[in-house]
Short mmCIF file of C-alpha atoms (C1' of nucleotides) in Angstrom, two decimals:
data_model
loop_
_atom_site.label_atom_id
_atom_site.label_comp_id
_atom_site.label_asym_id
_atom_site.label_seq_id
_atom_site.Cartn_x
_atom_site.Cartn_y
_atom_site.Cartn_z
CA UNK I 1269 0.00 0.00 0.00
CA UNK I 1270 2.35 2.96 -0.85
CA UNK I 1271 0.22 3.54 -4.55
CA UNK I 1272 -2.61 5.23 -1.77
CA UNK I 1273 0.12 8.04 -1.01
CA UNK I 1274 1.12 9.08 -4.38
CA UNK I 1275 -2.65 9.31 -4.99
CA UNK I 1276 -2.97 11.45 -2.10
CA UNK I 1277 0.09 13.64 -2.77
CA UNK I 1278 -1.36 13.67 -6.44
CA UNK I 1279 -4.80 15.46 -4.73
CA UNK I 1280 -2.85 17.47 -2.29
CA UNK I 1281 -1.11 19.02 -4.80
CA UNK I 1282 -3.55 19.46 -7.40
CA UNK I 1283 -3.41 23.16 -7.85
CA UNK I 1284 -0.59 23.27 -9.63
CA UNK I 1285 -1.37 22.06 -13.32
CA UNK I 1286 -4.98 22.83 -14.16
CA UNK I 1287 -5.53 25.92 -12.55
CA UNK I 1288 -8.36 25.47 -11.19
CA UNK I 1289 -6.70 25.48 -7.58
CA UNK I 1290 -9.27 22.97 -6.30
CA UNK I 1291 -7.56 20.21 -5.40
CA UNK I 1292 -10.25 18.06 -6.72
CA UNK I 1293 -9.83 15.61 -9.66
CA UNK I 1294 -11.25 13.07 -11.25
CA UNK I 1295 -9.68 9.53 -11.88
CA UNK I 1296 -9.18 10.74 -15.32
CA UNK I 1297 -7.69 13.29 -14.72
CA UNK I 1298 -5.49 11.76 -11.98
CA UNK I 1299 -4.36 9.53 -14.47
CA UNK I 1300 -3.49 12.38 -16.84
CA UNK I 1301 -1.35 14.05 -13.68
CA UNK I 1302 0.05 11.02 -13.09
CA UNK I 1303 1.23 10.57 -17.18
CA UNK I 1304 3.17 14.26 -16.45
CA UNK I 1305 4.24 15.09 -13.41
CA UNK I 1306 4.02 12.21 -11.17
CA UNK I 1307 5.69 10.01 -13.73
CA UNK I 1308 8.99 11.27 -12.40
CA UNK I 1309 8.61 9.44 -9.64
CA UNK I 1310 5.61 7.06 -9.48
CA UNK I 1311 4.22 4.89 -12.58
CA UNK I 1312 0.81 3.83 -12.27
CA UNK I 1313 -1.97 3.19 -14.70
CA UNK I 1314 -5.32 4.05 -15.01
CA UNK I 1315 -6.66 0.92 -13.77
CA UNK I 1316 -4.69 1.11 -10.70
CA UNK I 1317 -5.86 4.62 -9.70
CA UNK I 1318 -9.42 3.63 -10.22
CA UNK I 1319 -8.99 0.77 -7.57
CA UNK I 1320 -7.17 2.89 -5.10
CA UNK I 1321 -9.70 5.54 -5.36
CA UNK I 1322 -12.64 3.32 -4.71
CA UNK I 1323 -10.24 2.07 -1.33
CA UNK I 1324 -9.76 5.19 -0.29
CA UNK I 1325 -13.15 6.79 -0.73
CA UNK I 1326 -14.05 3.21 1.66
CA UNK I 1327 -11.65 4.15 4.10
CA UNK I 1328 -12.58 7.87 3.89
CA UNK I 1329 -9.43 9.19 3.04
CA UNK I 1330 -10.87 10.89 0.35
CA UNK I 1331 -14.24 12.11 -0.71
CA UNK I 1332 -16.21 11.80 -4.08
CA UNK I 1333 -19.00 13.61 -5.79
CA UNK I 1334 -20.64 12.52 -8.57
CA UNK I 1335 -20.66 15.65 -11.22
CA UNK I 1336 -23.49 15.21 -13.94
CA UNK I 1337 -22.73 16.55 -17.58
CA UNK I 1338 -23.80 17.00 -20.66
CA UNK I 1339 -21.84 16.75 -23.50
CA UNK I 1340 -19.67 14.48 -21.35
CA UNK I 1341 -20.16 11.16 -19.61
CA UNK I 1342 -20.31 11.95 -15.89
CA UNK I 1343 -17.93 11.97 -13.35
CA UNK I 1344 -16.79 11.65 -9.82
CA UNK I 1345 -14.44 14.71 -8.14
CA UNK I 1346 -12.14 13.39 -5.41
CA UNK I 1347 -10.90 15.29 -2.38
CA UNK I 1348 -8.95 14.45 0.05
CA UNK I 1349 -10.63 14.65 3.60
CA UNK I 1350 -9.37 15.60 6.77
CA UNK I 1351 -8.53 12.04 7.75
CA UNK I 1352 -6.71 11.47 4.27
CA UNK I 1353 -4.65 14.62 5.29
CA UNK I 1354 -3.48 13.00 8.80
CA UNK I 1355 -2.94 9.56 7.36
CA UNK I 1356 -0.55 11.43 4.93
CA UNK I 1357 1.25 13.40 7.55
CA UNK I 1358 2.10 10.05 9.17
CA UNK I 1359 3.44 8.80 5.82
CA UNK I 1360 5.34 11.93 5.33
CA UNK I 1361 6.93 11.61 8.99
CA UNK I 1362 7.83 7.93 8.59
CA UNK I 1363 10.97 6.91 7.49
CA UNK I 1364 10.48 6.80 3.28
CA UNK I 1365 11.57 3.49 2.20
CA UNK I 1366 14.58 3.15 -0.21
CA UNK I 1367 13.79 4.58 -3.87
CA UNK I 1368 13.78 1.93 -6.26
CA UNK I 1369 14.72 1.71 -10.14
CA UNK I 1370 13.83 -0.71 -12.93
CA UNK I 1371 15.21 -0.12 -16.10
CA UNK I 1372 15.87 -2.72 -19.48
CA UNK I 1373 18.06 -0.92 -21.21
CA UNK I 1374 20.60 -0.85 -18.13
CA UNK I 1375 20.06 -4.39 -17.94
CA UNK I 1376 21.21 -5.05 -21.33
CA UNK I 1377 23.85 -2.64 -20.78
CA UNK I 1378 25.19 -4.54 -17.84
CA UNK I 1379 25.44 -7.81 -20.24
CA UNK I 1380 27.33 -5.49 -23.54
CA UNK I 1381 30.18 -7.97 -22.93
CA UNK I 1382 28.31 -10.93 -23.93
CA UNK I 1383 25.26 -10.02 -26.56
CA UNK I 1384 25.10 -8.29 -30.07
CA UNK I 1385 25.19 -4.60 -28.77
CA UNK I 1386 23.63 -3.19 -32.59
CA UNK I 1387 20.10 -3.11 -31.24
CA UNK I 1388 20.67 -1.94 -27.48
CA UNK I 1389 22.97 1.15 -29.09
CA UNK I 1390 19.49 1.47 -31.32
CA UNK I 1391 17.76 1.76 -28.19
CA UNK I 1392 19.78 4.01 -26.29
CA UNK I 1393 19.47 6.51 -29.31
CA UNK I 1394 15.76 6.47 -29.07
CA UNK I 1395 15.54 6.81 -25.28
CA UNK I 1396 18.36 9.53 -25.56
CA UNK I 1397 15.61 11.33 -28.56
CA UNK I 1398 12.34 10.54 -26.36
CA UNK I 1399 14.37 12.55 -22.99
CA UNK I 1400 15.25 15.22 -25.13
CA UNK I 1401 11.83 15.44 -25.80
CA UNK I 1402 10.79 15.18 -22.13
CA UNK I 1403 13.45 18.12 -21.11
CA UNK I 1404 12.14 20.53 -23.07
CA UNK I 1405 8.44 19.46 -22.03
CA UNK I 1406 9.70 20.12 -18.72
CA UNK I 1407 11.76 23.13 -19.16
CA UNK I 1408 7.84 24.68 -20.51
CA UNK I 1409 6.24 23.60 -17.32
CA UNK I 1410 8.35 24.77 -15.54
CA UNK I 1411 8.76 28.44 -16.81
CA UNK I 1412 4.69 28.11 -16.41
CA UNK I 1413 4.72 27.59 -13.04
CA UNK I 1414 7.02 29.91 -12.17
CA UNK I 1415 4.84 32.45 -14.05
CA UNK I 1416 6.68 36.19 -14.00
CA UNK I 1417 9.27 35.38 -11.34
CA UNK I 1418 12.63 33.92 -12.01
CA UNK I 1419 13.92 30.69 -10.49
CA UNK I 1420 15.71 31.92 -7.39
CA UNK I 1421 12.33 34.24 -6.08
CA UNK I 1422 10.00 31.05 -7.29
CA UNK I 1423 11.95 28.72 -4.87
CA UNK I 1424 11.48 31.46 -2.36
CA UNK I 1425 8.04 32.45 -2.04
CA UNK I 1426 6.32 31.00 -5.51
CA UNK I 1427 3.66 28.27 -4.84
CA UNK I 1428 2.67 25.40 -5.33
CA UNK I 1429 6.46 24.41 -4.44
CA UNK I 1430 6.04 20.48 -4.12
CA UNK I 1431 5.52 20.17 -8.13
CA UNK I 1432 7.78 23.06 -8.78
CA UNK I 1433 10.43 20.39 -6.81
CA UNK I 1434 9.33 17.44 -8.21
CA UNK I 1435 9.36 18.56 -11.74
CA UNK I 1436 13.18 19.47 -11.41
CA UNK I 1437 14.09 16.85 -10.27
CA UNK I 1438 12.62 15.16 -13.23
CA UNK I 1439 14.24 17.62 -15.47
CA UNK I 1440 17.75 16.77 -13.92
CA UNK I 1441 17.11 12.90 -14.38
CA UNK I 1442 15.78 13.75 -18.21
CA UNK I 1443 19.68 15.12 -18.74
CA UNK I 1444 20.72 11.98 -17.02
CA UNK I 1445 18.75 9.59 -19.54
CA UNK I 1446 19.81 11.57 -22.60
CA UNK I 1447 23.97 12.29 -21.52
CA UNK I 1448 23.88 8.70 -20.37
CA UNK I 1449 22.10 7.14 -23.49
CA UNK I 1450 24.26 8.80 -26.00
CA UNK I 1451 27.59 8.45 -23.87
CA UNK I 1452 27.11 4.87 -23.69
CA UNK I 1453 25.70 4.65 -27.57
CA UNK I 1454 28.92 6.11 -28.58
CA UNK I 1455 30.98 3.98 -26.43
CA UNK I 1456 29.51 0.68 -27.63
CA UNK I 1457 29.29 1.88 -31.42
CA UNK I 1458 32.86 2.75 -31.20
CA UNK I 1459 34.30 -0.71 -29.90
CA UNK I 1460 32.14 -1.89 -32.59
CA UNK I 1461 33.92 -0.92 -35.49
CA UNK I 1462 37.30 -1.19 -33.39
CA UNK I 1463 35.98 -5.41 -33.43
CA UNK I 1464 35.37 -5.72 -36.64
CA UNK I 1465 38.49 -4.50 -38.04
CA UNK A 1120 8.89 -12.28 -16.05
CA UNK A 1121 11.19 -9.09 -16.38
CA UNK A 1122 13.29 -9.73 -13.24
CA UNK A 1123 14.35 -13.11 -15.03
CA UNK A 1124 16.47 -11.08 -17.66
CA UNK A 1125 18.10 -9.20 -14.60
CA UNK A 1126 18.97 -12.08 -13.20
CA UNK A 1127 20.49 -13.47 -16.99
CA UNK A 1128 22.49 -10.16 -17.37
CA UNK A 1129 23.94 -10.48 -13.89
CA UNK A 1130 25.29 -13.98 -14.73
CA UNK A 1131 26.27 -12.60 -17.92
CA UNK A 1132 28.22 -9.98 -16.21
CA UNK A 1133 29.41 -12.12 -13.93
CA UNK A 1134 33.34 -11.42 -14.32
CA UNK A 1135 33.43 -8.49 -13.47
CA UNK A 1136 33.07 -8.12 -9.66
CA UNK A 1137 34.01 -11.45 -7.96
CA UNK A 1138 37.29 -11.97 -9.79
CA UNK A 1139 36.91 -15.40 -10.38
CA UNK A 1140 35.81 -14.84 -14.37
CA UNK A 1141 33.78 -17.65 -14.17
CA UNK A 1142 29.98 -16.44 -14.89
CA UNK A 1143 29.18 -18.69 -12.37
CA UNK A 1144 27.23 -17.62 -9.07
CA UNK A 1145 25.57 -18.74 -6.17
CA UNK A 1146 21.91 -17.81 -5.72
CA UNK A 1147 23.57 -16.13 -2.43
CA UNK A 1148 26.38 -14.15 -4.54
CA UNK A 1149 23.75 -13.66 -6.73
CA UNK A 1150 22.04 -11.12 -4.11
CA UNK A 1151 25.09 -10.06 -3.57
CA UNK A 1152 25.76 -8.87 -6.87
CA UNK A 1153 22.09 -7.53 -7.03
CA UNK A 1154 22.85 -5.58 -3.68
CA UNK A 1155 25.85 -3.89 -4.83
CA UNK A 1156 25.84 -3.26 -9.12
CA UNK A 1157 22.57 -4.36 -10.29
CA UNK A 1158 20.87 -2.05 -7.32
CA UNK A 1159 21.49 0.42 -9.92
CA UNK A 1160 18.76 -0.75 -12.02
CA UNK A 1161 16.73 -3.42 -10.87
CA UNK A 1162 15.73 -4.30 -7.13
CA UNK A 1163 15.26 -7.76 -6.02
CA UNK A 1164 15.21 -9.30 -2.67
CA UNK A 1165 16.90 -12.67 -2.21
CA UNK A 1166 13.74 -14.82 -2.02
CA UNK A 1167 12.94 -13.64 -5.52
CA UNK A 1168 16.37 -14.39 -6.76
CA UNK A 1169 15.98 -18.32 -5.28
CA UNK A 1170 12.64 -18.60 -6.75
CA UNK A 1171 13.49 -17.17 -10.04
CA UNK A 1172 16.79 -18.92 -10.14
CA UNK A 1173 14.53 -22.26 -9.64
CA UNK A 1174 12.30 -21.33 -12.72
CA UNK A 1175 15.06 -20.55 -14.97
CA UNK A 1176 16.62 -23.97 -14.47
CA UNK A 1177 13.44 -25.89 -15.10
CA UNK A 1178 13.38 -23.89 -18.44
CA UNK A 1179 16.69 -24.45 -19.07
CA UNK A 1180 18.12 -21.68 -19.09
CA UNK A 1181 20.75 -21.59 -16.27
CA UNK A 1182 22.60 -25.00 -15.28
CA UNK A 1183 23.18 -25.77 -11.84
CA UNK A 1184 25.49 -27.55 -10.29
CA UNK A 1185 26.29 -28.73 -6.37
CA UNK A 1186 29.22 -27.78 -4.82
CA UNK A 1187 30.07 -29.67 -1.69
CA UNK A 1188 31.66 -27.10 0.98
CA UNK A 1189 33.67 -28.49 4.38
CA UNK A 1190 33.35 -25.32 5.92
CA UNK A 1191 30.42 -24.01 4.64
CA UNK A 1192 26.71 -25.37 3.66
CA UNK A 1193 26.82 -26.96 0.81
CA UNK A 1194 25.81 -24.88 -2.70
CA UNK A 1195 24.60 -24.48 -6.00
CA UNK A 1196 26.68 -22.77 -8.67
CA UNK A 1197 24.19 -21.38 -11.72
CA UNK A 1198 25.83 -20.33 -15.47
CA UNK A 1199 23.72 -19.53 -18.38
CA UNK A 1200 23.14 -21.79 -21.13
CA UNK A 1201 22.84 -21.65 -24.62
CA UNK A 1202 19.00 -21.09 -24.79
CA UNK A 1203 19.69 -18.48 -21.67
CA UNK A 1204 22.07 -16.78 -23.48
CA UNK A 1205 19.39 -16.86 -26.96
CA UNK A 1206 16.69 -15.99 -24.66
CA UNK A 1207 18.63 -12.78 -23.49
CA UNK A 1208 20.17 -12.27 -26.90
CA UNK A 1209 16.34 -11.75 -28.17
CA UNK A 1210 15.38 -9.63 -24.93
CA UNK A 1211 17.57 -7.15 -25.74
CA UNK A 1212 16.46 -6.67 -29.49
CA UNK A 1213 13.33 -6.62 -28.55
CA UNK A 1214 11.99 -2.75 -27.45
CA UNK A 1215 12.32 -2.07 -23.52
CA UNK A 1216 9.90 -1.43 -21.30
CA UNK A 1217 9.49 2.07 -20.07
CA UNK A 1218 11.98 2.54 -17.11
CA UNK A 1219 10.19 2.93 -13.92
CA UNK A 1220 10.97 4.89 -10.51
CA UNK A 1221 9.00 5.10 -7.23
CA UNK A 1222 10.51 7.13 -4.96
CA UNK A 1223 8.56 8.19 -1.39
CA UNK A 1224 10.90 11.27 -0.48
CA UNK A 1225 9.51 12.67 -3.99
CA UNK A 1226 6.08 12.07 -3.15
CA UNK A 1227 6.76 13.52 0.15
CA UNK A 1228 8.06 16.70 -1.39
CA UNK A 1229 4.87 16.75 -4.12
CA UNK A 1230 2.89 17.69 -1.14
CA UNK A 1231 5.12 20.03 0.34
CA UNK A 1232 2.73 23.00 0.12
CA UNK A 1233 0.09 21.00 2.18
CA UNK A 1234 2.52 18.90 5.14
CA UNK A 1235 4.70 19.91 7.45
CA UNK A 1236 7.83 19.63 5.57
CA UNK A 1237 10.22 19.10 9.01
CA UNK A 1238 10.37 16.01 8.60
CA UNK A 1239 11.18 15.59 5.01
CA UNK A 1240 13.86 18.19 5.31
CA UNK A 1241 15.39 15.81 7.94
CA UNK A 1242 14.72 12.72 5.18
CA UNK A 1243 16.06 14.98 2.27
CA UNK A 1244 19.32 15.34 4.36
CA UNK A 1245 19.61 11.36 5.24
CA UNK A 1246 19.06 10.96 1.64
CA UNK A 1247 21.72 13.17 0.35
CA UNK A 1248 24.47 11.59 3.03
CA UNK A 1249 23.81 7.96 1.70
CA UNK A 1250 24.34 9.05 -1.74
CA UNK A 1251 27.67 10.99 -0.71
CA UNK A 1252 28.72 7.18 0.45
CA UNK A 1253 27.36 5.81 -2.31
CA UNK A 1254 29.14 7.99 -4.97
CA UNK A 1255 32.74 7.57 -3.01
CA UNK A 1256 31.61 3.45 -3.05
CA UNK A 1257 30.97 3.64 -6.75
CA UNK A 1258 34.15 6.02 -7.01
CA UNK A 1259 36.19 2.84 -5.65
CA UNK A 1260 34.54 0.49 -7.64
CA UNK A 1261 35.40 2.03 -11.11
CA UNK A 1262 39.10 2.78 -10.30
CA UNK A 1263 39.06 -1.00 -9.52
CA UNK A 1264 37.24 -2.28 -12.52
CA UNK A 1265 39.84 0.30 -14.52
CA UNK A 1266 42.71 -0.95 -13.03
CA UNK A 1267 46.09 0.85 -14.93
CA UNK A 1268 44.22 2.59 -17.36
CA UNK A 1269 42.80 5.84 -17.49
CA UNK A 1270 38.61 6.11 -18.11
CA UNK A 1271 38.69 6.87 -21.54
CA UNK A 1272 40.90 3.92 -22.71
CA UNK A 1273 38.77 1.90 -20.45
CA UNK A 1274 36.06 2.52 -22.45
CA UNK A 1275 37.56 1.60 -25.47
CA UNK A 1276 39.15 -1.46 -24.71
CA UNK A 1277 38.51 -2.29 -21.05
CA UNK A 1278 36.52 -5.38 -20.17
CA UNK A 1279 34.06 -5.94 -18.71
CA UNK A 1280 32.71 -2.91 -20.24
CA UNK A 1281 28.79 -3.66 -19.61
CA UNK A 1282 28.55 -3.84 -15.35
CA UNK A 1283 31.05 -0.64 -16.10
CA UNK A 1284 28.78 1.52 -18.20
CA UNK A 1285 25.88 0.79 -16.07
CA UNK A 1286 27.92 2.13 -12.64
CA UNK A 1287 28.92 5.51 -14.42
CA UNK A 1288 24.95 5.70 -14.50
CA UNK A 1289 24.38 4.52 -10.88
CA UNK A 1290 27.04 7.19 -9.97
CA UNK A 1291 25.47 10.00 -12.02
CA UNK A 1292 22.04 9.00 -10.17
CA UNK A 1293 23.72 9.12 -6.78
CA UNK A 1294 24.93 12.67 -7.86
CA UNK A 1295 21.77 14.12 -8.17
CA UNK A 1296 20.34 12.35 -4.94
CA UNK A 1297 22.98 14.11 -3.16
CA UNK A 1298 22.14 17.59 -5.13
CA UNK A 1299 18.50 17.30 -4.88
CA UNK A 1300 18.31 16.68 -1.94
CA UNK A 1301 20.54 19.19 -0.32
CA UNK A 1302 18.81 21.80 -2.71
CA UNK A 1303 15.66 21.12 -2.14
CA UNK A 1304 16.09 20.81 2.04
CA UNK A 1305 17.85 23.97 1.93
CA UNK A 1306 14.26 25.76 -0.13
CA UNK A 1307 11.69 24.28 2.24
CA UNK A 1308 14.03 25.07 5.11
CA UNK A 1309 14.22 28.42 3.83
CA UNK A 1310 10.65 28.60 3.19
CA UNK A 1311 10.02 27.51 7.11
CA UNK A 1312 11.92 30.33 8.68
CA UNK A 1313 10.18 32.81 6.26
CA UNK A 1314 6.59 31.28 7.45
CA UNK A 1315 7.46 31.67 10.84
CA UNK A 1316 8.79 35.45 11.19
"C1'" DT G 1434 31.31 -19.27 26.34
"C1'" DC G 1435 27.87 -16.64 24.54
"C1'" DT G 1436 26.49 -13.32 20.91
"C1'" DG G 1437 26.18 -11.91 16.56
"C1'" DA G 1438 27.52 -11.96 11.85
"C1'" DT G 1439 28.12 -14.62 7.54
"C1'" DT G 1440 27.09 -18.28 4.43
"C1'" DA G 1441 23.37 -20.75 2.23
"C1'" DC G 1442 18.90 -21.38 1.38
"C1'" DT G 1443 13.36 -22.55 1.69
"C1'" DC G 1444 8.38 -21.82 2.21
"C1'" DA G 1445 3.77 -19.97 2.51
"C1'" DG G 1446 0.62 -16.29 2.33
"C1'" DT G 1447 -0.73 -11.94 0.82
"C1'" DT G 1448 -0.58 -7.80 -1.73
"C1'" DT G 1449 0.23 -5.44 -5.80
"C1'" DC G 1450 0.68 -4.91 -10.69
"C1'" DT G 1451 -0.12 -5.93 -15.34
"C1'" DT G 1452 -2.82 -7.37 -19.30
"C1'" DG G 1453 -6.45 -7.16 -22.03
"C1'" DA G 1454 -10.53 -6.73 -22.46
"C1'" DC G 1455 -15.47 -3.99 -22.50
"C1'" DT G 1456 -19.06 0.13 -22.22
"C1'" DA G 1457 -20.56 4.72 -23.64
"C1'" DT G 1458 -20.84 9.41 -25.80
"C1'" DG G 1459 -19.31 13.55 -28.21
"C1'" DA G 1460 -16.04 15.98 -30.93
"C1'" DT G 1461 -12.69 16.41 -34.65
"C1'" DG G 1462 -10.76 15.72 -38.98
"C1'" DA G 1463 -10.31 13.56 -43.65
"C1'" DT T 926 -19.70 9.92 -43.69
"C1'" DC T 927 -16.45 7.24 -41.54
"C1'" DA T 928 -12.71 6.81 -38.56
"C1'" DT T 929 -10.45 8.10 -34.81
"C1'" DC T 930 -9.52 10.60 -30.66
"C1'" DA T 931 -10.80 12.25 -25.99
"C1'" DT T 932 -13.64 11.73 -22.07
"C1'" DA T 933 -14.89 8.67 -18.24
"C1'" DG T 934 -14.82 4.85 -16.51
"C1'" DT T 935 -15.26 -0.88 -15.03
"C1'" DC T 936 -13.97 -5.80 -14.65
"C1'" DA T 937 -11.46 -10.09 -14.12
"C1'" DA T 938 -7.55 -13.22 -14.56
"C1'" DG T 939 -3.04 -14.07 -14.00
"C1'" DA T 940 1.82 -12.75 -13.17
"C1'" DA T 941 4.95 -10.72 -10.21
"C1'" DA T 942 6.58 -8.91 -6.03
"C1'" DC T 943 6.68 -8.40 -1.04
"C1'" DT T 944 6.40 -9.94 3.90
"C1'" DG T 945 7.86 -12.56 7.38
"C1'" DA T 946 9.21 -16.48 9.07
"C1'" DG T 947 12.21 -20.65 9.55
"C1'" DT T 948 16.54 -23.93 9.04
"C1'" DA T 949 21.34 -24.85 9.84
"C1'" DA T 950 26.21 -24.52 10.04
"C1'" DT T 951 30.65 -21.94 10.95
"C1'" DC T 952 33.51 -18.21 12.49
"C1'" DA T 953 35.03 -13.96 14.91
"C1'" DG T 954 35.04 -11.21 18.81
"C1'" DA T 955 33.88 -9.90 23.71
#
DNA sequence: TCTGATTACTCAGTTTCTTGACTATGATGA
DNA sequence: TCATCATAGTCAAGAAACTGAGTAATCAGA
């Protein structure tokens, strides 16, 4: 059960991205949050947030209301409640267990000694291309959240900080994927053709 | 099945780290290995790595052999085979799997505008002193896998170069714990003292 | 001599995640 | 007009992972 407080966290800090400043969502739109800015540190799909929605709204850790529309199928808003608030305080002051990684391409990196490398460097390319993609994605969401102020006064008074955070940190990992991808592409295309002579 | 292709790649690897160049590892050097190099990019607890280690050798694709110890309880030494090493060889033309992170302290820090952030400041700064050991760690196990020569000949001719390529990215990783972190406590600690005046 | 760490594994039960459907409606574009 | 995309979900089966415990021997240090 740690999917419950990336939901919650999800809620808590829902003013940031759709500006409505509510703090309410829907599981569709959860699941859109969760494709942007909670990516960068939870993955989760849409199936998944429906279930832990329905467990929560049980336990009463948040609270739905059904929203009837027209040109749309209807919908249930989630809050969190007061009790979804404390159980996430606890969360928050308990000791966070160890981050955890699970990533393909490293594994096939770890075994370049032993298998055809042509496809992996192939791969690395494309994740190097897709982070690219992702930094300057982030680079825009960032510069809207931080509105008219520059960097240095955002971090001091701008708000919502949490996703301001978050999203930085997803930024720095983007450079990570790409400098790493292509480093490593290079590397392994290079002892290539060194091989083969 | 995904952790059964970690598993292949840290056979694979297997040279690298133990010394004995063999490829060949107990299912208790096995967690070993996944403890210290493949932490990097794939977490497993030792129970999995029995159990899987038991359903690749029904499939054939690790042998195992007993080795009777004096000293020690007895063992069982697992290599990959041939189909292992085909099995692997079409994993890693075949297009990865999204790389996936969960991470609590970034949750945490999501909600930062709605908790009491003393805590996670506290967290943040644990965090950012087990990557400082980490990096130094990883700093001692490069210059070890390098021996004589200097990185960039390493990574033209060293060898292993796989369980190499995949530590530079462990230590990059560890990096930007260690930055992150101490940025981001230093902002919400910031932030506290300006709530309070 | 007792404690704790290290080597070496096993088992059962439960939770969590993934996969692959299926149901609807309205809007958008070719 | 037809196809496809976006909205807004639900359901069920199976795979994978996690929890927590237990077994058993040797060795090092207090």
């Amino acid at each position: 059960m740690a999917l419950r407080h990336a939901v919650l966290a999800a809620l808590l800090a829902g003013d940031g991205s759709d500006g409505d400043g509510s703090g309410e969502y829907s599981g569709y739109q959860l699941a859109k949050a969760f494709d942007i800015g909670v990516a960068n540190f939870w993955h989760a799909l849409p199936q998944q947030l429906y279930a832990e929605l329905a467990r929560l709204e049980k336990e009463g850790l948040v609270a739905g209301r059904h929203v009837v529309q027209e040109t749309r199928p209807n919908k249930r808003m989630f809050r969190v409640t007061q009790a979804g608030l404390a159980e996430f305080e606890a969360f928050a002051a308990a000791t966070p267990k160890a981050s955890f990684i699970r990533d393909d391409l490293m594994v096939k990196v770890q075994a370049a000694d032993s298998v055809d490398t042509a496809p992996v460097i192939e791969q690395l390319e494309e994740r190097a291309a897709l982070a690219e993609a992702k930094i300057e994605l982030f680079g825009k969401v960032l510069r809207k959240m931080r509105g008219e102020l520059d960097e240095e006064e955002f971090l001091r008074r701008g708000e919502p900080i949490g996703p301001y955070l978050t999203c930085l940190r997803g930024l720095a990992l983007e450079r990570e994927n790409r400098d790493w991808g292509l480093r490593v592409a290079a590397v392994l295309r290079e002892r290539r053709t060194d091989e083969a002579r």
